[in-house]
PDB file of C-alpha atoms in Angstrom:
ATOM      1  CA  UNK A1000      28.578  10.667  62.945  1.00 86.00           C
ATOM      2  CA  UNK A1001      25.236  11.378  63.014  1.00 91.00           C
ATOM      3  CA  UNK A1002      23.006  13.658  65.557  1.00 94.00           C
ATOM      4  CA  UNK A1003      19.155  13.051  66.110  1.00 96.00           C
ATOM      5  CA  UNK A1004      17.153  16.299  67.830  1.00 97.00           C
ATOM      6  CA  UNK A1005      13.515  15.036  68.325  1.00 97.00           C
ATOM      7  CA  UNK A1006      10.801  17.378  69.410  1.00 97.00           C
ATOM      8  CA  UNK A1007       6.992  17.594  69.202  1.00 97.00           C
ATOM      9  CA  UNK A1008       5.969  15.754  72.368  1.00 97.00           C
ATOM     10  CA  UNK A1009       3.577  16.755  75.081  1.00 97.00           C
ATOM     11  CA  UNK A1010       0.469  15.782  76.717  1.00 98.00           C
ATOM     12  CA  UNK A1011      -2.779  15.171  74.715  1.00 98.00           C
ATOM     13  CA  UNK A1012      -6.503  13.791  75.160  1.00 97.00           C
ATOM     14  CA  UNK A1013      -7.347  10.160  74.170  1.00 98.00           C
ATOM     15  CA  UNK A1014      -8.298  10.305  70.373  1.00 98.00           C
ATOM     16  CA  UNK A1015      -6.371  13.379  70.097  1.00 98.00           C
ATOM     17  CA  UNK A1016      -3.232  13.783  67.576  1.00 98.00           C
ATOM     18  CA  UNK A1017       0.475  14.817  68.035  1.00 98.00           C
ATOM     19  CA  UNK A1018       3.227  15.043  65.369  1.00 98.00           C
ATOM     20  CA  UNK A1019       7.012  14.458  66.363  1.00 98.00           C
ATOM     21  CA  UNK A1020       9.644  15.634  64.331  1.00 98.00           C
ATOM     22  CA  UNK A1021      13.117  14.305  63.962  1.00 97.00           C
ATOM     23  CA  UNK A1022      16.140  16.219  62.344  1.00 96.00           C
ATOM     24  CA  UNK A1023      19.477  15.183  61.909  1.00 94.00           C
ATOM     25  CA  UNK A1024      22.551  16.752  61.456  1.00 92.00           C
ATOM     26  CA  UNK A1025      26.062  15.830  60.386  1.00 88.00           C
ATOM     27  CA  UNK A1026      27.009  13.124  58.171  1.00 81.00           C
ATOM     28  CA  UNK A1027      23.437  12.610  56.940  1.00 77.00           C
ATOM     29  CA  UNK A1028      24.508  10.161  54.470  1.00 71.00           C
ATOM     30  CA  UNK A1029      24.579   7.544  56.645  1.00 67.00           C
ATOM     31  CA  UNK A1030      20.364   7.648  57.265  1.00 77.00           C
ATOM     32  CA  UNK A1031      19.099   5.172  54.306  1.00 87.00           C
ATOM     33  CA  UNK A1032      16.753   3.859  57.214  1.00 94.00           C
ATOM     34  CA  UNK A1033      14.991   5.758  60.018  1.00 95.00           C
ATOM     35  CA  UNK A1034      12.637   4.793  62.871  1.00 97.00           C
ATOM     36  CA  UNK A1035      10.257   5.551  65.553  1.00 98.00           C
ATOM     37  CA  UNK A1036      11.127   3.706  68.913  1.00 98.00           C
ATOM     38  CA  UNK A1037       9.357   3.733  72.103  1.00 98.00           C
ATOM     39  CA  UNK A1038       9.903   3.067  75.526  1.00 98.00           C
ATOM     40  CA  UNK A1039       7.204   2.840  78.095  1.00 96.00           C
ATOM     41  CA  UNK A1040       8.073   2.576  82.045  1.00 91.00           C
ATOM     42  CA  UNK A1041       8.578  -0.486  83.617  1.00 94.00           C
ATOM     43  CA  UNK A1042       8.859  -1.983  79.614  1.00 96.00           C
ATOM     44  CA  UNK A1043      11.476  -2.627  77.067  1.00 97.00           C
ATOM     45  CA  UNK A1044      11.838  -0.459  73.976  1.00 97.00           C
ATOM     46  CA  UNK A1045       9.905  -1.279  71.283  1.00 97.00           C
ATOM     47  CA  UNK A1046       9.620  -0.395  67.344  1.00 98.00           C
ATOM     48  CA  UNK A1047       7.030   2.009  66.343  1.00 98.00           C
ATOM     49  CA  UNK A1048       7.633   2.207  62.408  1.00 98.00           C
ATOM     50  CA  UNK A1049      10.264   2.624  60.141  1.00 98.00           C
ATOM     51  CA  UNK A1050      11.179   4.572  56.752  1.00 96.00           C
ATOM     52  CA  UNK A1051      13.573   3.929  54.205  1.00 93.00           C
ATOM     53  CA  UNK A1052      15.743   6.247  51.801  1.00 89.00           C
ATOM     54  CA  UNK A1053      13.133   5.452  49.237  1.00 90.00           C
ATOM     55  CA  UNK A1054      10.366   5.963  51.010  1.00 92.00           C
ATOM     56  CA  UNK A1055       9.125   2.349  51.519  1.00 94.00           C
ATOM     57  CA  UNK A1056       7.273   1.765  55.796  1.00 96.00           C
ATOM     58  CA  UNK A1057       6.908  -0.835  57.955  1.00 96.00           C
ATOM     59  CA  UNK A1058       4.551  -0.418  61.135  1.00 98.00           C
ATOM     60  CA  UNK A1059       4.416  -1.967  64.332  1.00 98.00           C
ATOM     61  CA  UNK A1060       0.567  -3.978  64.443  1.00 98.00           C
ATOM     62  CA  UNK A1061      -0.679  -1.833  67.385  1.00 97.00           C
ATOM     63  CA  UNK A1062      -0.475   1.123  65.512  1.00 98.00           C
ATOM     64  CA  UNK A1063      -1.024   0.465  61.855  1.00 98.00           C
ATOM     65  CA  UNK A1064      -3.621   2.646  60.477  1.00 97.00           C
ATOM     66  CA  UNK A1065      -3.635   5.074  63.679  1.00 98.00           C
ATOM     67  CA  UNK A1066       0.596   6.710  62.973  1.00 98.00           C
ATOM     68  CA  UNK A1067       2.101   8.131  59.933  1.00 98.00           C
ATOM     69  CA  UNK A1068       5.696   8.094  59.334  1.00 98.00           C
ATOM     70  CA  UNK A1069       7.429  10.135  56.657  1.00 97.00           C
ATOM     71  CA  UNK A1070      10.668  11.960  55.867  1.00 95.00           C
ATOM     72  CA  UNK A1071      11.936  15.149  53.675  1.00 94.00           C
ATOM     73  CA  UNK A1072      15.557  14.027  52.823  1.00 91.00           C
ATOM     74  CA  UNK A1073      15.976  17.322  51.669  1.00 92.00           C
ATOM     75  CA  UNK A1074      15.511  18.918  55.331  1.00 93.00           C
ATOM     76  CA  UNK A1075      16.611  15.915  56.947  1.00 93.00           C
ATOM     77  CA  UNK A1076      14.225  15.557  58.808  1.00 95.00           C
ATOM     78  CA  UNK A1077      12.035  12.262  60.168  1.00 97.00           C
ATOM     79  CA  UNK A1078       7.917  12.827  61.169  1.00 98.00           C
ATOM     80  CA  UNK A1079       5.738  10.468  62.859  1.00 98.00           C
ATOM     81  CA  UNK A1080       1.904  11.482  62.647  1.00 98.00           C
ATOM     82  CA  UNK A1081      -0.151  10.199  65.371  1.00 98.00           C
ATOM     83  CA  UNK A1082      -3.318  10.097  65.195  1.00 98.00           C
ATOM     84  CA  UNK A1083      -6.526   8.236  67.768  1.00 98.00           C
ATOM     85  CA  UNK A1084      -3.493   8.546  70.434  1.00 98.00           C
ATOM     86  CA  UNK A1085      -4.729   5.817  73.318  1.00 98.00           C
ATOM     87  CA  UNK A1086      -2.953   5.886  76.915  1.00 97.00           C
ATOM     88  CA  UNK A1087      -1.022   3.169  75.693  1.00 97.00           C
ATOM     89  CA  UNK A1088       0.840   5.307  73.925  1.00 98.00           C
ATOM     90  CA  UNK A1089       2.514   6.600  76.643  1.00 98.00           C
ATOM     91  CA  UNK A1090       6.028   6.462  76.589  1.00 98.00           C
ATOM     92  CA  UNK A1091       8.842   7.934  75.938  1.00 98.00           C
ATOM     93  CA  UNK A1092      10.014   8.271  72.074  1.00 98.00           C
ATOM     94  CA  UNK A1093      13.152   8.028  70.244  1.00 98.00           C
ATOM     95  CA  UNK A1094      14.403   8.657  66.446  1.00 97.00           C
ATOM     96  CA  UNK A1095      16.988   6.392  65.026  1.00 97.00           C
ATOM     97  CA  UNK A1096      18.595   5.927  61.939  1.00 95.00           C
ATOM     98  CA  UNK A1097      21.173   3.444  60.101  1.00 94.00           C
ATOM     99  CA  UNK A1098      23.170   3.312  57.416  1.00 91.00           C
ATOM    100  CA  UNK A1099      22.062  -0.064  55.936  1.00 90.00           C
ATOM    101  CA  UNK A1100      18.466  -0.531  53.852  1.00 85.00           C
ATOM    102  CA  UNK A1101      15.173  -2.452  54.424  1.00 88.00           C
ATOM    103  CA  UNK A1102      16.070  -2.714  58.713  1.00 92.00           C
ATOM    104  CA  UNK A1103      12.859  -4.527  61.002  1.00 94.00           C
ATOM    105  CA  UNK A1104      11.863  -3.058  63.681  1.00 97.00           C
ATOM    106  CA  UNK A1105      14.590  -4.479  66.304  1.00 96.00           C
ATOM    107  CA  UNK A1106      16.202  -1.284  68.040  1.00 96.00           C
ATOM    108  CA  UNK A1107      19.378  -3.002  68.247  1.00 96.00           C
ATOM    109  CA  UNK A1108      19.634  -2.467  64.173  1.00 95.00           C
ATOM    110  CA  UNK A1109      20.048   0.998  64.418  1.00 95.00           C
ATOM    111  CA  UNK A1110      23.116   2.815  64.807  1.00 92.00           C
ATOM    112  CA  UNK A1111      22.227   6.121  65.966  1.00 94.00           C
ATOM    113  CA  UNK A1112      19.530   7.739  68.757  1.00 97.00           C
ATOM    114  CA  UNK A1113      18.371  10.881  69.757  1.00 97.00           C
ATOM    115  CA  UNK A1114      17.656  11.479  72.948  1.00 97.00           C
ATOM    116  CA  UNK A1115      13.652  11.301  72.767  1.00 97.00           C
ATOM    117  CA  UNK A1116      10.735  13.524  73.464  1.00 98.00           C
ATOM    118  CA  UNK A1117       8.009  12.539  76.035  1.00 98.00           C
ATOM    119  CA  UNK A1118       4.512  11.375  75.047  1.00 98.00           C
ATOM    120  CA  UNK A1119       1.568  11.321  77.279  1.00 98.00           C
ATOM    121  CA  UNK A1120      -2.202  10.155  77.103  1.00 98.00           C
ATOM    122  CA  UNK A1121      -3.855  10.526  80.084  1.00 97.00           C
ATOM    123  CA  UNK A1122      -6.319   7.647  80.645  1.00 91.00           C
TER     124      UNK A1122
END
């Protein structure tokens, strides 16, 4: 099994930046690919980016170029960056992880969730 503590959420300006931080404990092995997820009220949960054992991303289109997602397998940890944050980004968000390689960015690949950390953008 594998346990996912996010934290680094909070409340920030438009155009301001937050960085969320994912660690995971347990049988660590099983985390070749990690993501960012993100719910929003009233909508379904939707795939922010991903990261692979090897270091290789994917991004969801809306923010590509704005979010930043990396890993230190040594710490076990999971990061997502977030830069130009728009109040569109509100939502609630979630770190996930799998123990198969090169996933999308379809939640229901993903084995294992923490139990997110609240973003908010004022508008």
């Amino acid at each position: 099994q594998v346990q996912l503590v996010e934290s680094g959420g909070g409340s920030v300006q438009a155009g301001g930046s937050l960085r969320l931080s994912c660690a995971a404990f347990g049988y660590t092995y099983n985390t070749y690919c990690m993501g960012w997820f993100r719910q929003a009220p009233g909508k379904e949960r939707e795939g922010v980016a991903r990261i692979d054992w090897d270091g290789s991303t994917n991004y969801a289109d809306s923010v590509r170029g704005r979010f930043t997602i990396s890993r230190d397998n040594d710490k076990n940890t999971l990061y997502l960056q977030m830069n130009s944050l728009k109040p569109e980004d509100t939502a609630m968000y979630y770190c996930a992880a799998s123990d198969r390689w090169r996933l999308s960015l379809d939640p229901d690949e993903y084995n294992y969730w923490g139990q997110g950390t609240r973003v908010t953008v004022p508008s």
